[in-house]
GROMACS .gro file of C-alpha atoms in nm:
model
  447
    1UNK     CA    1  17.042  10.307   3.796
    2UNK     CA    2  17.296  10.096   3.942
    3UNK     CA    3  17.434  10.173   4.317
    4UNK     CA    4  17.837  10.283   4.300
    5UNK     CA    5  18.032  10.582   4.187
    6UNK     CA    6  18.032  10.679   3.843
    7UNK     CA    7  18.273  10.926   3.604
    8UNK     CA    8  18.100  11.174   3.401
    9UNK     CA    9  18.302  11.363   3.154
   10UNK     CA   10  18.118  11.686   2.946
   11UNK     CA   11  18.263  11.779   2.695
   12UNK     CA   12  18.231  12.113   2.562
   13UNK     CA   13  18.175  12.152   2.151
   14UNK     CA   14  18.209  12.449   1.977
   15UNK     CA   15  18.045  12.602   1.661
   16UNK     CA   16  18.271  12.505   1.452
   17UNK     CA   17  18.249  12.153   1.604
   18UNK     CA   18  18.592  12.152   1.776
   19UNK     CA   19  18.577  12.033   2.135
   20UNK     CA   20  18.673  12.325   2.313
   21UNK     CA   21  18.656  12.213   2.707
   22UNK     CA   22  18.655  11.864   2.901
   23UNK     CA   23  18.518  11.884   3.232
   24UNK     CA   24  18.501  11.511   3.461
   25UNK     CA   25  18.313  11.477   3.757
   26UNK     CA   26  18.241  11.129   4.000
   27UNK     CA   27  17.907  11.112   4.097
   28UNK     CA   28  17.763  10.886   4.365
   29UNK     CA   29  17.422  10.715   4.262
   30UNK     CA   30  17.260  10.577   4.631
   31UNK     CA   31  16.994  10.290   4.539
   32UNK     CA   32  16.587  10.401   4.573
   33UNK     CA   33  16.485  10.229   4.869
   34UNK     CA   34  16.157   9.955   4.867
   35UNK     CA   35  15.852  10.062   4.951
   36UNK     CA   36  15.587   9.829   5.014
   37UNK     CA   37  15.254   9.897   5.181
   38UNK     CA   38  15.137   9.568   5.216
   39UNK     CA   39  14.817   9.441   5.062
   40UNK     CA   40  14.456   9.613   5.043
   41UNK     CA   41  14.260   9.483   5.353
   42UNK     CA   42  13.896   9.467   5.478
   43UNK     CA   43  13.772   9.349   5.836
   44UNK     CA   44  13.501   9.440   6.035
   45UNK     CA   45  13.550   9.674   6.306
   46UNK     CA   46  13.783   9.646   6.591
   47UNK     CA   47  13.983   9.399   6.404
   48UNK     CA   48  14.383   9.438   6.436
   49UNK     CA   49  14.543   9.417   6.097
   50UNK     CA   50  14.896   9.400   5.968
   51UNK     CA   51  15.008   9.675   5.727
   52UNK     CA   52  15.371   9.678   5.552
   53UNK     CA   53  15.623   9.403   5.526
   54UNK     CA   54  15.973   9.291   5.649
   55UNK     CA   55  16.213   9.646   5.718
   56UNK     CA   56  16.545   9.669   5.504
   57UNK     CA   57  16.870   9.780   5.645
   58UNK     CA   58  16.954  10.192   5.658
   59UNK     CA   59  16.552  10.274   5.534
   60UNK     CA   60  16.335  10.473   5.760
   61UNK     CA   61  15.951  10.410   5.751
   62UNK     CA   62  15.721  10.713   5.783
   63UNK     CA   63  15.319  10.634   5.762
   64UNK     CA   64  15.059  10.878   5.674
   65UNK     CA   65  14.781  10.900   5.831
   66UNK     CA   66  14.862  10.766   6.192
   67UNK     CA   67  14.501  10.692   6.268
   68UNK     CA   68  14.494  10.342   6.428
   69UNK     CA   69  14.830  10.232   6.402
   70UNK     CA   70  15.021  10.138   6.722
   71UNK     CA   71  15.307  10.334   6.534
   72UNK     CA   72  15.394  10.564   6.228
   73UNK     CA   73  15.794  10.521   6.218
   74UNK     CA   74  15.795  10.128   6.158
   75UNK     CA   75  15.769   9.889   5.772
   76UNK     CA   76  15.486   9.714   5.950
   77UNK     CA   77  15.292   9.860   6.218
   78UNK     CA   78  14.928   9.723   6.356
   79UNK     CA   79  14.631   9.894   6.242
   80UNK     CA   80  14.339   9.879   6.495
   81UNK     CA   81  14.000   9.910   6.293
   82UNK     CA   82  13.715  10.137   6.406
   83UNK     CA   83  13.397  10.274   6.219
   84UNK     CA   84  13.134  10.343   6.462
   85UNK     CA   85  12.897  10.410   6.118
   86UNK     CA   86  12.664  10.173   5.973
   87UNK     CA   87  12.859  10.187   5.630
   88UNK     CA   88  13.193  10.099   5.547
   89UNK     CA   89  13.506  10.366   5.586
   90UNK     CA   90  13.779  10.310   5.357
   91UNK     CA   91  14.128  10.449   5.486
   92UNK     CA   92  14.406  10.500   5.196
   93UNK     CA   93  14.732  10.464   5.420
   94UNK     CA   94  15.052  10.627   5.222
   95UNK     CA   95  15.428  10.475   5.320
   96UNK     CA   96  15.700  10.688   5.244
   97UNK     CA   97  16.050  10.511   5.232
   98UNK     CA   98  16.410  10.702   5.268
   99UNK     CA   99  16.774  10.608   5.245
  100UNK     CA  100  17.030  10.821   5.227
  101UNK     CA  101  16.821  11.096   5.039
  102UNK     CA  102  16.581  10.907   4.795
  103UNK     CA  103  16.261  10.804   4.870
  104UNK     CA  104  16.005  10.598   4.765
  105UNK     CA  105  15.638  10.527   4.836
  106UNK     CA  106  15.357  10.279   4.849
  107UNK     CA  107  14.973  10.253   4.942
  108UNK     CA  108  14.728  10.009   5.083
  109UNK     CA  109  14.359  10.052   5.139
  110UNK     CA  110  14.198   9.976   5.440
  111UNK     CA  111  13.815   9.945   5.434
  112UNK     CA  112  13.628   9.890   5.768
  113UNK     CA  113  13.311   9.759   5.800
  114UNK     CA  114  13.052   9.825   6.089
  115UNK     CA  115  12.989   9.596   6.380
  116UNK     CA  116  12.608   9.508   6.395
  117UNK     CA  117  12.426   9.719   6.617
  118UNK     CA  118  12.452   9.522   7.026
  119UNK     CA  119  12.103   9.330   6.987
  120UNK     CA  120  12.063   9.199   7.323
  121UNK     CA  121  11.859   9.465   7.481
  122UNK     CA  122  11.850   9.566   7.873
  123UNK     CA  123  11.780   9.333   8.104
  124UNK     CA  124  11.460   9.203   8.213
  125UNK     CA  125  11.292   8.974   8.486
  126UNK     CA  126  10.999   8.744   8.464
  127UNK     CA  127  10.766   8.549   8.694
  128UNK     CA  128  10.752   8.162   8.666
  129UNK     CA  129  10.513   8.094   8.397
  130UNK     CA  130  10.487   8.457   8.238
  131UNK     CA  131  10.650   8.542   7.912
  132UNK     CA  132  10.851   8.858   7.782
  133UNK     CA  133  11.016   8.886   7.498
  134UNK     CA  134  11.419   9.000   7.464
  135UNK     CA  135  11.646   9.141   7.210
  136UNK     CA  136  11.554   9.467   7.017
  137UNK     CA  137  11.389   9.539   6.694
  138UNK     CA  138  11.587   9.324   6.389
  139UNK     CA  139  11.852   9.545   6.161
  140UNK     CA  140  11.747   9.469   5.782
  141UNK     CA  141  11.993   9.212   5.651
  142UNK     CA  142  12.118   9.089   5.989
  143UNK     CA  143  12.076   8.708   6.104
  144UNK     CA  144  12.023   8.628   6.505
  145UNK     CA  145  12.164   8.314   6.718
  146UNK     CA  146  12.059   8.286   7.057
  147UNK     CA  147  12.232   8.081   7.314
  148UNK     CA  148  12.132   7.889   7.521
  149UNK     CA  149  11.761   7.816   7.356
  150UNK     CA  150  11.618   7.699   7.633
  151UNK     CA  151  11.312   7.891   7.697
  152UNK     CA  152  11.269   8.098   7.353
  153UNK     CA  153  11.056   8.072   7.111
  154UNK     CA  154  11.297   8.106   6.824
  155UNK     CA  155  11.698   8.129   6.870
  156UNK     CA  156  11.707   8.310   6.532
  157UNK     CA  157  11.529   8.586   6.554
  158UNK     CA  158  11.565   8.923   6.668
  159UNK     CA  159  11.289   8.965   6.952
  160UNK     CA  160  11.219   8.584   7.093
  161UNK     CA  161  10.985   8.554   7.374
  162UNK     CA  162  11.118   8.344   7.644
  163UNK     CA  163  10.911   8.169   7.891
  164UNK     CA  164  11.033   8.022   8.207
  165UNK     CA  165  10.915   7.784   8.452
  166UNK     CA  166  11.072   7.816   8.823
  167UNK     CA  167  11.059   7.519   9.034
  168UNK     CA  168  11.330   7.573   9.268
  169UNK     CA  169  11.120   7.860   9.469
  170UNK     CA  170  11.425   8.120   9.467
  171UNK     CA  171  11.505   8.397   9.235
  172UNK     CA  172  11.729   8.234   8.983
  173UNK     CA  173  11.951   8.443   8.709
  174UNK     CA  174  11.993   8.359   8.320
  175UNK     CA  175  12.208   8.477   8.040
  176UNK     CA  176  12.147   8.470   7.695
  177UNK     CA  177  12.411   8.517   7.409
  178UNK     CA  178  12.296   8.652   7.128
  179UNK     CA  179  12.541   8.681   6.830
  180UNK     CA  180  12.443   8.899   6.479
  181UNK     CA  181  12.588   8.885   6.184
  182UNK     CA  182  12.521   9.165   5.986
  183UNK     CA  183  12.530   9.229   5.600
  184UNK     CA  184  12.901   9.288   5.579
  185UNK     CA  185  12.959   8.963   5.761
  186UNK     CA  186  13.066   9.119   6.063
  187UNK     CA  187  12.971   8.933   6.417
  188UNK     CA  188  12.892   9.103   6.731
  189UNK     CA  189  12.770   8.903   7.043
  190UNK     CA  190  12.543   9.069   7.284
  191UNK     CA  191  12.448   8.928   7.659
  192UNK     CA  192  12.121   9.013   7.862
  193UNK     CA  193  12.076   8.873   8.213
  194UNK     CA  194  11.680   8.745   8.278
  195UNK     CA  195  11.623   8.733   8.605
  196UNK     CA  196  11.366   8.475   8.688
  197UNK     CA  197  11.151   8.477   8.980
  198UNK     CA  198  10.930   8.239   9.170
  199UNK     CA  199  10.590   8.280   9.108
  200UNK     CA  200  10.295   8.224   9.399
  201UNK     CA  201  10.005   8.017   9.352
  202UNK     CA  202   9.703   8.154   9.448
  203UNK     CA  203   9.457   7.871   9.621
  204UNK     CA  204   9.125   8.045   9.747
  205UNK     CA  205   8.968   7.704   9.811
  206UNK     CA  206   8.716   7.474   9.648
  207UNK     CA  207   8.395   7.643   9.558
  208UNK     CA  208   8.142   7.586   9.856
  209UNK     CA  209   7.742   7.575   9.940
  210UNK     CA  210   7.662   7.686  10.332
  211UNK     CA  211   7.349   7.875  10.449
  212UNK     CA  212   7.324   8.164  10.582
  213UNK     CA  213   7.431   8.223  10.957
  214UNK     CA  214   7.707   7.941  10.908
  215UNK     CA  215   8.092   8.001  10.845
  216UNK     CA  216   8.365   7.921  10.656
  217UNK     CA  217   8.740   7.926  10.600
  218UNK     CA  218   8.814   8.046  10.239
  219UNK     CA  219   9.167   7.972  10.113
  220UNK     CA  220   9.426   7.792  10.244
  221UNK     CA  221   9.765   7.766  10.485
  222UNK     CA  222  10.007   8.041  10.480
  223UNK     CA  223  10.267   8.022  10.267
  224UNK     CA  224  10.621   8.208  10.362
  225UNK     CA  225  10.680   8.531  10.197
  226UNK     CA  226  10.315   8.563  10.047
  227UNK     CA  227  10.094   8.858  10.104
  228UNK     CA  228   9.760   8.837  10.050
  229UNK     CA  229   9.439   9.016   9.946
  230UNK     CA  230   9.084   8.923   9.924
  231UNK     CA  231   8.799   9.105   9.743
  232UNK     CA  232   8.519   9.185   9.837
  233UNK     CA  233   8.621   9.155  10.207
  234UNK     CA  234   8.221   9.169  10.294
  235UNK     CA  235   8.160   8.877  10.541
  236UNK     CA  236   8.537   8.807  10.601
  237UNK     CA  237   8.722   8.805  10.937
  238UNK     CA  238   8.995   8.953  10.770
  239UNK     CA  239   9.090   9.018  10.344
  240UNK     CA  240   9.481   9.008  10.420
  241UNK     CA  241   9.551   8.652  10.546
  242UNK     CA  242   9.540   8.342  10.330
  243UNK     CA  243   9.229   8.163  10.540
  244UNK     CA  244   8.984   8.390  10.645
  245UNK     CA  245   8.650   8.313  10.801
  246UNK     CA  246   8.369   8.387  10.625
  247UNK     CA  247   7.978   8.417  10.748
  248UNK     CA  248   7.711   8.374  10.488
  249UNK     CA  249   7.384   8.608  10.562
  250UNK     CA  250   7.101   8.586  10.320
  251UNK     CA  251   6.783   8.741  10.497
  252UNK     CA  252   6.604   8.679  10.156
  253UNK     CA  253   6.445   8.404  10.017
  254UNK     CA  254   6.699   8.294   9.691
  255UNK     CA  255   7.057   8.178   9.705
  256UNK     CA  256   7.270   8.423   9.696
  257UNK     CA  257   7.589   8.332   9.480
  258UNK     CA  258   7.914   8.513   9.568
  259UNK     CA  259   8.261   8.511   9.406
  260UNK     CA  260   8.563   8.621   9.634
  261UNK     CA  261   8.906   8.654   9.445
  262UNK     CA  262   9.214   8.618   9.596
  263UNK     CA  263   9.548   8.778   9.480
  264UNK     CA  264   9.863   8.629   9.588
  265UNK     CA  265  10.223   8.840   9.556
  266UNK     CA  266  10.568   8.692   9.601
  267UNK     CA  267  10.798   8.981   9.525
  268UNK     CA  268  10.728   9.120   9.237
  269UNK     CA  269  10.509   8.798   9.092
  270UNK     CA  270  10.127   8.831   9.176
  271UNK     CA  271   9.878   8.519   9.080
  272UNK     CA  272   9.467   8.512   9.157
  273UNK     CA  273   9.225   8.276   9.226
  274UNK     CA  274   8.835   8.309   9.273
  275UNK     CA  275   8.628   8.067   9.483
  276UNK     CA  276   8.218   8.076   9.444
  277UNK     CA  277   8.029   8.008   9.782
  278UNK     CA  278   7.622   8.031   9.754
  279UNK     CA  279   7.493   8.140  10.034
  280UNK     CA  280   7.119   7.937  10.122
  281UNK     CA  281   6.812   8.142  10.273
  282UNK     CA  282   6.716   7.974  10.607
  283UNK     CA  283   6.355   7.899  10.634
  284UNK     CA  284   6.116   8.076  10.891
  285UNK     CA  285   6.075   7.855  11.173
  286UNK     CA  286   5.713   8.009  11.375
  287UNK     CA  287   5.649   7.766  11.717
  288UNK     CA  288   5.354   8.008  11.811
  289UNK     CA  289   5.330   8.237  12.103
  290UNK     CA  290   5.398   8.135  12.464
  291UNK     CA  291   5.048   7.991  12.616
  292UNK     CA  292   4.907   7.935  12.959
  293UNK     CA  293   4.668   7.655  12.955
  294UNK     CA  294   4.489   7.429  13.230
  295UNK     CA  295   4.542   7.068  13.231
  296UNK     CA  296   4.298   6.880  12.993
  297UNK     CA  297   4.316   7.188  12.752
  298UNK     CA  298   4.359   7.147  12.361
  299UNK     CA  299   4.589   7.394  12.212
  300UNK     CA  300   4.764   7.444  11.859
  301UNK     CA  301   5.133   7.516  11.807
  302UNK     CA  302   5.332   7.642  11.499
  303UNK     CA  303   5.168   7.800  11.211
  304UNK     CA  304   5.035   7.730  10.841
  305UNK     CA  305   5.295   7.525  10.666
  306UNK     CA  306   5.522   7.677  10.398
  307UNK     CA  307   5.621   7.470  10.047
  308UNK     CA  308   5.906   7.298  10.058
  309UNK     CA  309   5.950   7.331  10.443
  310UNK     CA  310   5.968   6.985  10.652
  311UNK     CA  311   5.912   7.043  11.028
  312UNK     CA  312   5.992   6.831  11.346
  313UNK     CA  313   5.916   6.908  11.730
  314UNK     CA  314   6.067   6.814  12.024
  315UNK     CA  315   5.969   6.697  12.221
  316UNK     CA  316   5.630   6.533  12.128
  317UNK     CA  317   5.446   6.516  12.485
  318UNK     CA  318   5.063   6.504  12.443
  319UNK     CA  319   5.123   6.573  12.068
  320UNK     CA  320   4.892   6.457  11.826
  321UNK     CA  321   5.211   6.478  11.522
  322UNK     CA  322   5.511   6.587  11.544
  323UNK     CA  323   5.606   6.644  11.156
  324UNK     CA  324   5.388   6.894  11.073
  325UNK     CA  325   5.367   7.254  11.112
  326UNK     CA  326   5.089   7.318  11.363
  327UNK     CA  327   5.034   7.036  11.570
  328UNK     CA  328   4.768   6.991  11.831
  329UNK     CA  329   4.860   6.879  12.207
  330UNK     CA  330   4.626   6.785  12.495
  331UNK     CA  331   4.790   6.900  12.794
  332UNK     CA  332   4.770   6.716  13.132
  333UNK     CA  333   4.895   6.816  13.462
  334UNK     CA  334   4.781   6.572  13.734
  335UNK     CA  335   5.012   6.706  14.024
  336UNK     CA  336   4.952   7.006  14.204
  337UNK     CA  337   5.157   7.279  14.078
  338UNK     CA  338   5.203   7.441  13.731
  339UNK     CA  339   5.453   7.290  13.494
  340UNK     CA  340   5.597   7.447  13.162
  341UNK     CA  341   5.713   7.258  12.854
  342UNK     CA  342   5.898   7.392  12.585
  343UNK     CA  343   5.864   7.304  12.235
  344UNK     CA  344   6.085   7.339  11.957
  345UNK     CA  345   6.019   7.347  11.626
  346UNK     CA  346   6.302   7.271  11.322
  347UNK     CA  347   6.266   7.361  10.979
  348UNK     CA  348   6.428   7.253  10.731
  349UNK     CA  349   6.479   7.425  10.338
  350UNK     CA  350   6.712   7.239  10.085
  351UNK     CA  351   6.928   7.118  10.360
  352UNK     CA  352   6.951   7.439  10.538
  353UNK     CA  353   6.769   7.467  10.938
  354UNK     CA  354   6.600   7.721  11.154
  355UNK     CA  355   6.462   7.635  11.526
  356UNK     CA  356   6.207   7.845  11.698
  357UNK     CA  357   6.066   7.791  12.063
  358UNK     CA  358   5.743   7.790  12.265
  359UNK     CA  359   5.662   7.781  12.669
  360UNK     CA  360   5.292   7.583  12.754
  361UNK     CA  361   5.236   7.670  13.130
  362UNK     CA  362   5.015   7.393  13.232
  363UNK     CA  363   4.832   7.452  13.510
  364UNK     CA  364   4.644   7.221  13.756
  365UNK     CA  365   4.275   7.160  13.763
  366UNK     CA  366   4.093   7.146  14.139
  367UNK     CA  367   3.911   6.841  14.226
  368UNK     CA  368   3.582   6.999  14.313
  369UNK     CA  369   3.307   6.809  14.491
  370UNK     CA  370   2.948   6.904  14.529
  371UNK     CA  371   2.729   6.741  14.846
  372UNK     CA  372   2.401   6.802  14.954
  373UNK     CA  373   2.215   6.752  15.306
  374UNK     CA  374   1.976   6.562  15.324
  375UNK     CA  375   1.941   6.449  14.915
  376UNK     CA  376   1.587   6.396  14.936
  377UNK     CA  377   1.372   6.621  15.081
  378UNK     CA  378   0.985   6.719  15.103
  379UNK     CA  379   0.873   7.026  14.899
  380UNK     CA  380   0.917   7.342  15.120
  381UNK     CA  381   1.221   7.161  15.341
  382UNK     CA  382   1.555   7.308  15.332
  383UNK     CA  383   1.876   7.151  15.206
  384UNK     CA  384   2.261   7.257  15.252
  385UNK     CA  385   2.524   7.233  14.947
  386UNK     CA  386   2.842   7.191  15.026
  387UNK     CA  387   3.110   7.258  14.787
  388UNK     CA  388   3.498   7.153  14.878
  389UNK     CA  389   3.863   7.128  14.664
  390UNK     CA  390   3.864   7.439  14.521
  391UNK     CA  391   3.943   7.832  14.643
  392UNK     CA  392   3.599   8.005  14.468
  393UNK     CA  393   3.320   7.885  14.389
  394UNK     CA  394   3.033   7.913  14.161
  395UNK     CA  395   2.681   7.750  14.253
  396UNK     CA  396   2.392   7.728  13.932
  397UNK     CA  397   2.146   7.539  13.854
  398UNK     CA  398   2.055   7.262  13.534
  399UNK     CA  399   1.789   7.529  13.441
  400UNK     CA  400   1.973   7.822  13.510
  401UNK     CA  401   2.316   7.735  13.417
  402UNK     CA  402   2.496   8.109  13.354
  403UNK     CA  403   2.300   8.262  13.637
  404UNK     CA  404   2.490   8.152  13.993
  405UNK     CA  405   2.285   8.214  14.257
  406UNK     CA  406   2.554   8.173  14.524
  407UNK     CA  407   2.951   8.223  14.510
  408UNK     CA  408   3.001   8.067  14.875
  409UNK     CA  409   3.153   7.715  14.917
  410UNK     CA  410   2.828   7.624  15.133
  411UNK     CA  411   2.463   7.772  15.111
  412UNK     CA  412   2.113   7.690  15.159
  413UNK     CA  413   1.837   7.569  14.887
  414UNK     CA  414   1.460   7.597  14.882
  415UNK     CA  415   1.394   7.366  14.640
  416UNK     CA  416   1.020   7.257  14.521
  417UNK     CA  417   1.094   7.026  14.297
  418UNK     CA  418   1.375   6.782  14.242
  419UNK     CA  419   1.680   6.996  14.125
  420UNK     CA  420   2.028   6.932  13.971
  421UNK     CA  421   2.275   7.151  14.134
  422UNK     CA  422   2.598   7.250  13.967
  423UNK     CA  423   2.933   7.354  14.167
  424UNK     CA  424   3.233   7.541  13.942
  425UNK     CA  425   3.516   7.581  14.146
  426UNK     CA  426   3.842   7.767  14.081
  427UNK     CA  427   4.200   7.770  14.244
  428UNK     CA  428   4.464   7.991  14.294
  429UNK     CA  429   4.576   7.880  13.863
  430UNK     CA  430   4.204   7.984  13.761
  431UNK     CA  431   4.176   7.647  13.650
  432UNK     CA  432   3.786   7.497  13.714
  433UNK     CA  433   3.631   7.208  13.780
  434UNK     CA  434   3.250   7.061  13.815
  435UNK     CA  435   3.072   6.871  13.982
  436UNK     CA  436   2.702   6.834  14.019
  437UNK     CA  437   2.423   6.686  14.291
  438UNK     CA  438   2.100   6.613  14.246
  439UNK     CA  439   1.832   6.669  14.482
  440UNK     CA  440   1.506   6.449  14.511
  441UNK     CA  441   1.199   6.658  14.595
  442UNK     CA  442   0.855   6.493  14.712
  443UNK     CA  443   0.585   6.596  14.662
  444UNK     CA  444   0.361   6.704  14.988
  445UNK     CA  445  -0.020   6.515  15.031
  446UNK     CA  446  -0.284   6.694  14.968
  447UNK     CA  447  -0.469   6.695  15.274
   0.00000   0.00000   0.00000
């Protein structure tokens, strides 16, 4: 077993035990050369391990298989590890040593263990204030650690929800780590980017109380990049701009409560807000009908009254009160031409008003004057009335009062005994005045 050259004689015995024959012969004995494999390893996949040892003079180095080593021909190449399973592979790797002729041999067992499965998940993006969650579903036996932690709701589990508040008003961009460690003890980091983006806030104004015939801005001022939507759009100016104008009508006689909702959208981020405005009934303002009347005349305005109504006119000429619903006024015209007034009548209902008009034509009244020649008379004489200051006339008598016996401004009487005359006169308004005369009638003697 030594190295060197060596004599070996054979010697050649016959039966009879005599040597017959000596035969010598050298013989070179060549040393067995080392073989050593190295050490049984295990690491996790896509670890690079050492196989082998130190080389020796005059030995080539053959290994068997080749799979994963940078080369086959060396004593110690690099063995890159890779099991794309989820169970361990274990690799026997066979060196074969030669020198000169001999050979020798070694093994070394290389068992890979799986990565964990990448954990992360795709990535995602979020509005200001909403919350997703990250990761995928956890591998039995496999911790989590998530960096940074900001944000999550756990940084050791497999699915944490992450909620973010933007305050800068631009798209921002974040990365989490996440790092498993699975059963074998093999660690495998995993990155997904969260894109965070600013959300809008959606202001559709302070809840309001008008009545009905009034307007409104909803909302508020424009903000850059928003778009807007209002629903229902009934009564607005417009349901795609932040502060539209909106006009209440409520021909009934309840409040009418409505709720408009705005939505808001800044990219892909939406928020809403609702705003309540009650719209009040107005009440029913009634100033009467439009009247004609002659000076002196008593007329009525407005109508019944209607609970929980309050009334006031303008203006209050020759009105008897000017808080109530159907006040009385005594017109007077003392010029010589017609004159109109108009009154108006507001009503108000739980803070809410309604006006309504009315035209009084006041016309002038003549200034009629009755005369009689001579005013005292004898029985049987005759007597002339005389009528002036109007433009007809109507004569009657005390006893006879609706039965004119002359329409002319001046006409002759018979009278037999003393007799009250009465003069209606018109003018051009149909406006009438009276006047009366008396006439004295003696008696005649009796002879």
């Amino acid at each position: 077993s030594t190295p060197g050259i060596a004599t070996i004689q054979a010697v050649a015995i016959s039966p009879n035990g005599c040597p017959s024959d000596t035969v010598t012969k050298q013989v070179v004995i060549s040393p067995q050369p080392g073989a050593d494999a190295g050490t049984d390893i295990t690491a996790c996949s896509g670890t690079v391990a050492n196989l082998g040892g130190p080389s020796s003079p005059g030995v080539t180095y053959s290994w068997s298989p080749s799979t994963g080593l940078n080369t086959d021909t060396i004593s110690n190449p690099t063995v890159t590890l890779n099991n794309p399973l989820s169970s361990p592979i274990t690799t026997t790797y066979i060196l074969t040593t030669n020198q000169d002729g001999c050979t020798n041999s070694d093994t070394v067992l290389v068992t890979t263990n799986p990565l964990p499965v990448a954990a992360a998940g795709p990535d995602k993006a979020v509005c200001s204030g909403d919350t997703i969650s990250i990761g995928l579903p956890a591998t039995p036996g496999s911790t989590y650690t998530w960096s940074p932690s900001g944000g999550l709701s756990s940084d050791t589990i497999a699915e944490p929800f992450v909620i973010l508040i933007d305050t800068t008003g631009v798209s921002d961009t974040l990365q989490y780590i996440v790092t498993v460690t699975n059963v074998f003890g093999c660690i495998r980091p995993d990155t997904v980017n969260v894109i965070l983006n600013p959300a809008p806030v959606a202001m559709a104004g302070p809840d309001t109380v008008i009545c009905s015939g009034e307007s409104i801005n909803l909302g508020d001022i424009a903000q850059t990049g928003y778009n807007y939507t209002w629903t229902p759009s009934t009564g607005l100016s417009s349901d795609t701009i932040s502060d539209p104008l909106f006009t209440g009508n409520n021909p009934g006689t309840n409040s009418d409560t409505l709720f408009f909702v705005l939505t808001t959208d800044l990219g892909p981020c939406t928020d809403s807000d609702t705003v309540m405005v009650v719209v009040k009934p107005l009440p029913i303002s009634d100033a009467g009908s439009d009247t004609t009347l002659c000076s002196g005349s008593t007329v009525m305005l407005g109508t019944s009254a209607t609970p929980g109504y309050t009334y006031s006119w303008t203006p209050n000429t020759w009105m008897n009160f000017d808080t109530i619903p159907d006040p009385t006024i005594n017109v007077v015209n003392s010029g010589s031409s017609p004159i109109s007034v108009t009154y108006t009548v507001t009503t108000e209902l739980d803070g809410c008003f309604s006006s309504d008009s009315v035209t009084v034509n006041v016309s002038p009244v003549p200034s009629v004057t009755a005369s009689a020649s001579p005013l005292t008379i004898c029985a049987g004489d005759t007597v002339v009335l005389s009528g002036t200051g109007a433009t007809t006339y109507s004569w009657t008598t005390s006893t006879s009062p609706s039965n004119p016996f002359s329409t002319d401004s001046t006409t002759v009487v018979f009278p037999t005994d003393t007799t009250t005359y009465i003069l209606t006169g018109a003018n051009a308004f149909s406006c009438e005045d009276i006047d009366s005369i008396v006439v004295f009638v003696n008696p005649l003697p009796n002879v």
